[in-house]
PDB file of C-alpha atoms in Angstrom:
ATOM      1  CA  UNK A1325       6.795  -0.144 -17.995  1.00  0.00           C
ATOM      2  CA  UNK A1326      10.255   0.912 -15.633  1.00  0.00           C
ATOM      3  CA  UNK A1327       8.906   1.741 -11.817  1.00  0.00           C
ATOM      4  CA  UNK A1328      10.589   2.910  -9.092  1.00  0.00           C
ATOM      5  CA  UNK A1329       9.329   1.259  -5.588  1.00  0.00           C
ATOM      6  CA  UNK A1330      10.336   3.765  -2.662  1.00  0.00           C
ATOM      7  CA  UNK A1331      10.724   1.321   0.801  1.00  0.00           C
ATOM      8  CA  UNK A1332       9.354   2.912   3.696  1.00  0.00           C
ATOM      9  CA  UNK A1333       9.706  -0.395   5.596  1.00  0.00           C
ATOM     10  CA  UNK A1334      11.341   0.510   8.958  1.00  0.00           C
ATOM     11  CA  UNK A1335      11.552  -2.411  10.596  1.00  0.00           C
ATOM     12  CA  UNK A1336      15.789  -4.027  10.349  1.00  0.00           C
ATOM     13  CA  UNK A1337      14.689  -6.540  13.284  1.00  0.00           C
ATOM     14  CA  UNK A1338      15.239 -10.238  12.952  1.00  0.00           C
ATOM     15  CA  UNK A1339      12.751 -11.238  11.417  1.00  0.00           C
ATOM     16  CA  UNK A1340      12.080  -8.595   9.074  1.00  0.00           C
ATOM     17  CA  UNK A1341      15.678  -9.967   8.095  1.00  0.00           C
ATOM     18  CA  UNK A1342      14.578 -13.425   7.555  1.00  0.00           C
ATOM     19  CA  UNK A1343      11.458 -13.266   5.380  1.00  0.00           C
ATOM     20  CA  UNK A1344      12.304 -11.323   1.880  1.00  0.00           C
ATOM     21  CA  UNK A1345      12.592  -7.559   1.771  1.00  0.00           C
ATOM     22  CA  UNK A1346      10.123  -5.237   0.781  1.00  0.00           C
ATOM     23  CA  UNK A1347      11.877  -4.704  -2.689  1.00  0.00           C
ATOM     24  CA  UNK A1348      11.431  -8.223  -3.620  1.00  0.00           C
ATOM     25  CA  UNK A1349       7.604  -8.191  -1.879  1.00  0.00           C
ATOM     26  CA  UNK A1350       6.896  -5.881  -4.155  1.00  0.00           C
ATOM     27  CA  UNK A1351       8.974  -6.698  -7.507  1.00  0.00           C
ATOM     28  CA  UNK A1352       7.378 -10.113  -6.852  1.00  0.00           C
ATOM     29  CA  UNK A1353       3.447  -8.657  -6.772  1.00  0.00           C
ATOM     30  CA  UNK A1354       4.463  -6.478 -10.467  1.00  0.00           C
ATOM     31  CA  UNK A1355       6.114  -9.350 -11.994  1.00  0.00           C
ATOM     32  CA  UNK A1356       3.466 -11.738 -10.775  1.00  0.00           C
ATOM     33  CA  UNK A1357       1.061  -9.858 -13.887  1.00  0.00           C
ATOM     34  CA  UNK A1358       3.746  -8.395 -16.340  1.00  0.00           C
ATOM     35  CA  UNK A1359       6.940 -10.344 -15.675  1.00  0.00           C
ATOM     36  CA  UNK A1360       8.762  -7.735 -18.184  1.00  0.00           C
ATOM     37  CA  UNK A1361       8.132  -5.268 -16.263  1.00  0.00           C
ATOM     38  CA  UNK A1362      11.585  -3.178 -14.455  1.00  0.00           C
ATOM     39  CA  UNK A1363      11.242  -2.713 -10.832  1.00  0.00           C
ATOM     40  CA  UNK A1364      14.611  -0.333  -9.259  1.00  0.00           C
ATOM     41  CA  UNK A1365      14.179  -0.212  -5.236  1.00  0.00           C
ATOM     42  CA  UNK A1366      15.204   3.143  -3.122  1.00  0.00           C
ATOM     43  CA  UNK A1367      15.550   3.195   1.197  1.00  0.00           C
ATOM     44  CA  UNK A1368      13.659   5.608   1.370  1.00  0.00           C
ATOM     45  CA  UNK A1369      12.891   4.466   4.646  1.00  0.00           C
ATOM     46  CA  UNK A1370      16.885   5.606   4.437  1.00  0.00           C
ATOM     47  CA  UNK A1371      16.524   8.572   2.599  1.00  0.00           C
ATOM     48  CA  UNK A1372      17.827   7.384  -0.129  1.00  0.00           C
ATOM     49  CA  UNK A1373      15.396   8.552  -3.141  1.00  0.00           C
ATOM     50  CA  UNK A1374      15.987   8.767  -6.739  1.00  0.00           C
ATOM     51  CA  UNK A1375      18.555  11.238  -9.207  1.00  0.00           C
ATOM     52  CA  UNK A1376      14.743  11.885 -11.157  1.00  0.00           C
ATOM     53  CA  UNK A1377      11.865   9.769 -10.105  1.00  0.00           C
ATOM     54  CA  UNK A1378      10.112  11.469 -13.422  1.00  0.00           C
ATOM     55  CA  UNK A1379      12.272   8.818 -15.339  1.00  0.00           C
ATOM     56  CA  UNK A1380       9.534   6.594 -14.200  1.00  0.00           C
ATOM     57  CA  UNK A1381       6.739   5.349 -15.647  1.00  0.00           C
ATOM     58  CA  UNK A1382       4.833   4.689 -12.120  1.00  0.00           C
ATOM     59  CA  UNK A1383       6.060   5.433  -8.819  1.00  0.00           C
ATOM     60  CA  UNK A1384       5.156   2.234  -6.014  1.00  0.00           C
ATOM     61  CA  UNK A1385       5.474   3.399  -1.593  1.00  0.00           C
ATOM     62  CA  UNK A1386       4.991   0.723   0.171  1.00  0.00           C
ATOM     63  CA  UNK A1387       4.120   0.136   4.280  1.00  0.00           C
ATOM     64  CA  UNK A1388       6.010   0.995   7.432  1.00  0.00           C
ATOM     65  CA  UNK A1389       5.746   0.442  11.200  1.00  0.00           C
ATOM     66  CA  UNK A1390       6.346   4.459  11.247  1.00  0.00           C
ATOM     67  CA  UNK A1391       3.952   7.202  10.558  1.00  0.00           C
ATOM     68  CA  UNK A1392       3.444   9.312   8.336  1.00  0.00           C
ATOM     69  CA  UNK A1393       2.658  11.879  11.506  1.00  0.00           C
ATOM     70  CA  UNK A1394       6.275  11.867  13.073  1.00  0.00           C
ATOM     71  CA  UNK A1395       7.921  14.578  11.509  1.00  0.00           C
ATOM     72  CA  UNK A1396      10.701  12.500  10.581  1.00  0.00           C
ATOM     73  CA  UNK A1397      13.349  14.377   7.971  1.00  0.00           C
ATOM     74  CA  UNK A1398      12.883  11.349   5.661  1.00  0.00           C
ATOM     75  CA  UNK A1399       9.028  11.339   5.494  1.00  0.00           C
ATOM     76  CA  UNK A1400       9.171  14.976   4.818  1.00  0.00           C
ATOM     77  CA  UNK A1401      10.938  14.412   1.691  1.00  0.00           C
ATOM     78  CA  UNK A1402       9.176  12.336   0.337  1.00  0.00           C
ATOM     79  CA  UNK A1403       5.468  14.062   0.999  1.00  0.00           C
ATOM     80  CA  UNK A1404       7.429  16.699  -1.150  1.00  0.00           C
ATOM     81  CA  UNK A1405       8.213  14.120  -4.019  1.00  0.00           C
ATOM     82  CA  UNK A1406       5.060  12.658  -3.485  1.00  0.00           C
ATOM     83  CA  UNK A1407       3.545  17.124  -4.319  1.00  0.00           C
ATOM     84  CA  UNK A1408       5.648  16.624  -6.590  1.00  0.00           C
ATOM     85  CA  UNK A1409       4.888  13.536  -8.791  1.00  0.00           C
ATOM     86  CA  UNK A1410       0.971  14.758  -7.914  1.00  0.00           C
ATOM     87  CA  UNK A1411       1.897  17.696 -10.339  1.00  0.00           C
ATOM     88  CA  UNK A1412       3.683  16.294 -12.591  1.00  0.00           C
ATOM     89  CA  UNK A1413       0.583  13.191 -12.672  1.00  0.00           C
ATOM     90  CA  UNK A1414       3.147  10.753 -13.084  1.00  0.00           C
ATOM     91  CA  UNK A1415       1.353   6.769 -11.934  1.00  0.00           C
ATOM     92  CA  UNK A1416       1.591   6.433  -8.129  1.00  0.00           C
ATOM     93  CA  UNK A1417       0.429   3.007  -6.099  1.00  0.00           C
ATOM     94  CA  UNK A1418       0.102   3.673  -2.657  1.00  0.00           C
ATOM     95  CA  UNK A1419       0.238   1.154  -0.132  1.00  0.00           C
ATOM     96  CA  UNK A1420      -0.822   1.189   3.605  1.00  0.00           C
ATOM     97  CA  UNK A1421       1.841   4.029   4.633  1.00  0.00           C
ATOM     98  CA  UNK A1422       2.216   5.284   1.616  1.00  0.00           C
ATOM     99  CA  UNK A1423      -1.184   5.357   0.791  1.00  0.00           C
ATOM    100  CA  UNK A1424      -1.477   7.547   3.752  1.00  0.00           C
ATOM    101  CA  UNK A1425       1.366   9.285   3.423  1.00  0.00           C
ATOM    102  CA  UNK A1426       0.110  10.394  -0.447  1.00  0.00           C
ATOM    103  CA  UNK A1427      -3.209  11.712   1.570  1.00  0.00           C
ATOM    104  CA  UNK A1428      -1.551  13.555   4.091  1.00  0.00           C
ATOM    105  CA  UNK A1429       1.042  14.481   1.337  1.00  0.00           C
ATOM    106  CA  UNK A1430      -2.207  16.570  -0.976  1.00  0.00           C
ATOM    107  CA  UNK A1431      -4.004  17.541   1.747  1.00  0.00           C
ATOM    108  CA  UNK A1432      -5.793  14.913   3.580  1.00  0.00           C
ATOM    109  CA  UNK A1433      -6.281  14.022   7.210  1.00  0.00           C
ATOM    110  CA  UNK A1434      -4.562  10.991   8.865  1.00  0.00           C
ATOM    111  CA  UNK A1435      -5.710   9.783  12.335  1.00  0.00           C
ATOM    112  CA  UNK A1436      -5.377   6.871  14.638  1.00  0.00           C
ATOM    113  CA  UNK A1437      -8.071   3.708  14.019  1.00  0.00           C
ATOM    114  CA  UNK A1438     -11.022   4.329  16.245  1.00  0.00           C
ATOM    115  CA  UNK A1439     -11.753   0.805  16.648  1.00  0.00           C
ATOM    116  CA  UNK A1440      -7.864  -0.823  17.752  1.00  0.00           C
ATOM    117  CA  UNK A1441      -5.460  -3.021  15.188  1.00  0.00           C
ATOM    118  CA  UNK A1442      -7.153  -4.450  12.426  1.00  0.00           C
ATOM    119  CA  UNK A1443      -5.084  -7.385  11.236  1.00  0.00           C
ATOM    120  CA  UNK A1444      -5.173 -10.009   9.012  1.00  0.00           C
ATOM    121  CA  UNK A1445      -7.496 -10.753   5.876  1.00  0.00           C
ATOM    122  CA  UNK A1446      -9.457  -8.101   5.386  1.00  0.00           C
ATOM    123  CA  UNK A1447     -12.949  -7.664   3.202  1.00  0.00           C
ATOM    124  CA  UNK A1448     -12.901  -4.738   1.655  1.00  0.00           C
ATOM    125  CA  UNK A1449     -15.671  -3.441  -0.955  1.00  0.00           C
ATOM    126  CA  UNK A1450     -15.475  -1.317  -4.439  1.00  0.00           C
ATOM    127  CA  UNK A1451     -17.046   1.286  -4.430  1.00  0.00           C
ATOM    128  CA  UNK A1452     -16.536   2.906  -7.240  1.00  0.00           C
ATOM    129  CA  UNK A1453     -14.596   0.585 -10.495  1.00  0.00           C
ATOM    130  CA  UNK A1454     -12.338   2.299 -12.622  1.00  0.00           C
ATOM    131  CA  UNK A1455     -11.545   0.703 -16.089  1.00  0.00           C
ATOM    132  CA  UNK A1456      -8.368  -0.736 -15.107  1.00  0.00           C
ATOM    133  CA  UNK A1457     -10.332  -2.126 -11.789  1.00  0.00           C
ATOM    134  CA  UNK A1458     -13.081  -4.445 -13.873  1.00  0.00           C
ATOM    135  CA  UNK A1459     -11.300  -7.978 -12.276  1.00  0.00           C
ATOM    136  CA  UNK A1460     -11.661  -7.290  -9.003  1.00  0.00           C
ATOM    137  CA  UNK A1461     -14.708  -8.328  -7.027  1.00  0.00           C
ATOM    138  CA  UNK A1462     -17.254  -6.292  -5.307  1.00  0.00           C
ATOM    139  CA  UNK A1463     -15.471  -7.777  -1.529  1.00  0.00           C
ATOM    140  CA  UNK A1464     -12.202  -7.439  -2.579  1.00  0.00           C
ATOM    141  CA  UNK A1465     -10.050  -9.938   0.168  1.00  0.00           C
ATOM    142  CA  UNK A1466      -6.553  -8.942   1.500  1.00  0.00           C
ATOM    143  CA  UNK A1467      -4.114  -9.040   4.104  1.00  0.00           C
ATOM    144  CA  UNK A1468      -3.342  -6.139   6.732  1.00  0.00           C
ATOM    145  CA  UNK A1469      -2.227  -4.267   9.182  1.00  0.00           C
ATOM    146  CA  UNK A1470      -2.389  -0.853  11.001  1.00  0.00           C
ATOM    147  CA  UNK A1471      -3.509   1.127  13.047  1.00  0.00           C
ATOM    148  CA  UNK A1472      -3.628   4.660  11.863  1.00  0.00           C
ATOM    149  CA  UNK A1473      -6.326   5.515   9.000  1.00  0.00           C
ATOM    150  CA  UNK A1474      -6.954   8.557   5.887  1.00  0.00           C
ATOM    151  CA  UNK A1475      -9.873   9.996   8.401  1.00  0.00           C
ATOM    152  CA  UNK A1476     -10.215  12.743   5.311  1.00  0.00           C
ATOM    153  CA  UNK A1477      -9.360  12.367   1.955  1.00  0.00           C
ATOM    154  CA  UNK A1478      -7.718  15.438   0.006  1.00  0.00           C
ATOM    155  CA  UNK A1479      -9.575  17.077  -1.914  1.00  0.00           C
ATOM    156  CA  UNK A1480     -10.906  15.261  -5.688  1.00  0.00           C
ATOM    157  CA  UNK A1481     -10.358  11.960  -4.742  1.00  0.00           C
ATOM    158  CA  UNK A1482     -12.757   9.425  -5.056  1.00  0.00           C
ATOM    159  CA  UNK A1483     -13.273   6.481  -2.783  1.00  0.00           C
ATOM    160  CA  UNK A1484     -12.204   3.299  -4.167  1.00  0.00           C
ATOM    161  CA  UNK A1485     -12.524   0.818  -1.196  1.00  0.00           C
ATOM    162  CA  UNK A1486     -14.504   0.838   2.313  1.00  0.00           C
ATOM    163  CA  UNK A1487     -14.433  -0.658   5.290  1.00  0.00           C
ATOM    164  CA  UNK A1488     -16.570  -0.264   7.906  1.00  0.00           C
ATOM    165  CA  UNK A1489     -17.367   2.062   7.122  1.00  0.00           C
ATOM    166  CA  UNK A1490     -13.648   3.658   6.956  1.00  0.00           C
ATOM    167  CA  UNK A1491     -11.663   4.113   4.067  1.00  0.00           C
ATOM    168  CA  UNK A1492      -9.409   1.609   2.326  1.00  0.00           C
ATOM    169  CA  UNK A1493      -8.280   3.166  -0.776  1.00  0.00           C
ATOM    170  CA  UNK A1494      -8.586   6.255  -3.238  1.00  0.00           C
ATOM    171  CA  UNK A1495      -8.222   7.486  -6.356  1.00  0.00           C
ATOM    172  CA  UNK A1496      -7.130  11.312  -7.728  1.00  0.00           C
ATOM    173  CA  UNK A1497      -7.352  11.658 -11.020  1.00  0.00           C
ATOM    174  CA  UNK A1498      -6.034   9.220 -13.756  1.00  0.00           C
ATOM    175  CA  UNK A1499      -2.566   9.417 -11.857  1.00  0.00           C
ATOM    176  CA  UNK A1500      -2.529   7.869  -8.204  1.00  0.00           C
ATOM    177  CA  UNK A1501      -4.913   5.100  -7.182  1.00  0.00           C
ATOM    178  CA  UNK A1502      -4.344   3.696  -2.797  1.00  0.00           C
ATOM    179  CA  UNK A1503      -4.808   0.832  -0.834  1.00  0.00           C
ATOM    180  CA  UNK A1504      -4.686   0.676   3.113  1.00  0.00           C
ATOM    181  CA  UNK A1505      -3.634  -3.013   2.756  1.00  0.00           C
ATOM    182  CA  UNK A1506      -0.929  -5.118   1.453  1.00  0.00           C
ATOM    183  CA  UNK A1507      -1.514  -6.346  -1.769  1.00  0.00           C
ATOM    184  CA  UNK A1508       2.555  -7.549  -1.880  1.00  0.00           C
ATOM    185  CA  UNK A1509       1.873  -9.580   1.337  1.00  0.00           C
ATOM    186  CA  UNK A1510       1.206 -13.805   0.720  1.00  0.00           C
ATOM    187  CA  UNK A1511      -0.307 -16.100   2.920  1.00  0.00           C
ATOM    188  CA  UNK A1512       2.873 -17.349   4.417  1.00  0.00           C
ATOM    189  CA  UNK A1513       4.679 -13.853   4.914  1.00  0.00           C
ATOM    190  CA  UNK A1514       0.717 -12.668   6.792  1.00  0.00           C
ATOM    191  CA  UNK A1515       0.905 -15.629   8.924  1.00  0.00           C
ATOM    192  CA  UNK A1516       4.740 -15.418  10.002  1.00  0.00           C
ATOM    193  CA  UNK A1517       3.820 -11.555  10.675  1.00  0.00           C
ATOM    194  CA  UNK A1518       0.695 -12.638  12.961  1.00  0.00           C
ATOM    195  CA  UNK A1519       3.032 -14.955  14.991  1.00  0.00           C
ATOM    196  CA  UNK A1520       5.525 -12.143  15.089  1.00  0.00           C
ATOM    197  CA  UNK A1521       3.361  -9.857  16.637  1.00  0.00           C
ATOM    198  CA  UNK A1522       1.195 -12.087  18.828  1.00  0.00           C
ATOM    199  CA  UNK A1523       2.405 -10.477  21.931  1.00  0.00           C
ATOM    200  CA  UNK A1524       1.597  -7.227  21.086  1.00  0.00           C
ATOM    201  CA  UNK A1525      -1.538  -7.553  19.181  1.00  0.00           C
ATOM    202  CA  UNK A1526      -3.589  -9.368  22.160  1.00  0.00           C
ATOM    203  CA  UNK A1527      -5.624 -12.024  22.735  1.00  0.00           C
ATOM    204  CA  UNK A1528      -8.691 -10.801  21.230  1.00  0.00           C
ATOM    205  CA  UNK A1529      -6.945  -9.187  17.519  1.00  0.00           C
ATOM    206  CA  UNK A1530      -5.281 -12.628  17.544  1.00  0.00           C
ATOM    207  CA  UNK A1531      -7.969 -14.944  17.570  1.00  0.00           C
ATOM    208  CA  UNK A1532      -8.992 -12.599  14.989  1.00  0.00           C
ATOM    209  CA  UNK A1533      -6.481 -13.069  12.442  1.00  0.00           C
ATOM    210  CA  UNK A1534      -6.061 -16.147  12.646  1.00  0.00           C
ATOM    211  CA  UNK A1535      -9.873 -16.652  12.397  1.00  0.00           C
ATOM    212  CA  UNK A1536      -9.637 -14.849   9.349  1.00  0.00           C
ATOM    213  CA  UNK A1537      -6.385 -16.138   7.190  1.00  0.00           C
ATOM    214  CA  UNK A1538      -8.625 -19.555   7.018  1.00  0.00           C
ATOM    215  CA  UNK A1539      -9.228 -17.537   3.375  1.00  0.00           C
ATOM    216  CA  UNK A1540      -6.963 -16.006   0.903  1.00  0.00           C
ATOM    217  CA  UNK A1541      -6.213 -12.370  -0.631  1.00  0.00           C
ATOM    218  CA  UNK A1542      -6.879 -11.822  -3.972  1.00  0.00           C
ATOM    219  CA  UNK A1543      -3.681 -11.460  -4.747  1.00  0.00           C
ATOM    220  CA  UNK A1544      -3.338 -12.349  -8.844  1.00  0.00           C
ATOM    221  CA  UNK A1545      -6.045 -10.219  -9.484  1.00  0.00           C
ATOM    222  CA  UNK A1546      -5.125  -7.083  -7.080  1.00  0.00           C
ATOM    223  CA  UNK A1547      -1.886  -7.292  -9.205  1.00  0.00           C
ATOM    224  CA  UNK A1548      -3.603  -7.456 -12.740  1.00  0.00           C
ATOM    225  CA  UNK A1549      -5.782  -4.171 -11.446  1.00  0.00           C
ATOM    226  CA  UNK A1550      -2.381  -2.150 -10.002  1.00  0.00           C
ATOM    227  CA  UNK A1551      -0.857  -3.359 -13.617  1.00  0.00           C
ATOM    228  CA  UNK A1552      -3.797  -2.190 -15.117  1.00  0.00           C
ATOM    229  CA  UNK A1553      -4.029   1.024 -13.313  1.00  0.00           C
ATOM    230  CA  UNK A1554       0.096   1.837 -14.568  1.00  0.00           C
ATOM    231  CA  UNK A1555      -1.399   1.428 -18.433  1.00  0.00           C
ATOM    232  CA  UNK A1556      -3.863   3.290 -17.987  1.00  0.00           C
ATOM    233  CA  UNK A1557      -2.589   6.542 -16.182  1.00  0.00           C
ATOM    234  CA  UNK A1558       0.578   6.011 -18.370  1.00  0.00           C
ATOM    235  CA  UNK A1559      -2.099   6.561 -21.782  1.00  0.00           C
ATOM    236  CA  UNK A1560      -4.581   9.696 -19.853  1.00  0.00           C
TER     237      UNK A1560
END
């Protein structure tokens, strides 16, 4: 399969420059499960998009510190492309910002997280189990970092995962799946990011994050589930 990765991460700091960029992290995630698949990276945050998105077998939208509600021109363009992909039933997987952008583009709502910043390892209850997710445990461990969330799902969407009563993933038809959290992040990166953001998140969030990172995420199982999602969506 050939997958398009739409990078929305607007962080160009020295920290970001010192670590693998999102295009590389998502390519690694895909090829962890399917080494023979190819990935093309597009810097959507810079207004760079595929000329014809329908030439791809599937699309992934990455995370970002940007807000889906900012009204930036590139975000408006991305929203239109999401609606185009939905109409074409093109297999689409959204992560964090991507999860929120898909929801917002298709009629859902995004809001500030009621409990404040979530960072570190998150445990997500699998509330639906499509066939492609059969390898996932009932409680899925995924690294996360966010202050906004999907408050209301788009019409027709089905919850996939929840955490503390808040939606952290959904499906829509056979062709869309999302997660609020970050399957592309490995343990080394989330630990480094936690230190980088320490002064911004405050002592309580930092302490919780540090405590959570004694356990690793279910990254191999997530990579396999995402690959199976694209395979199942292609057959649908």
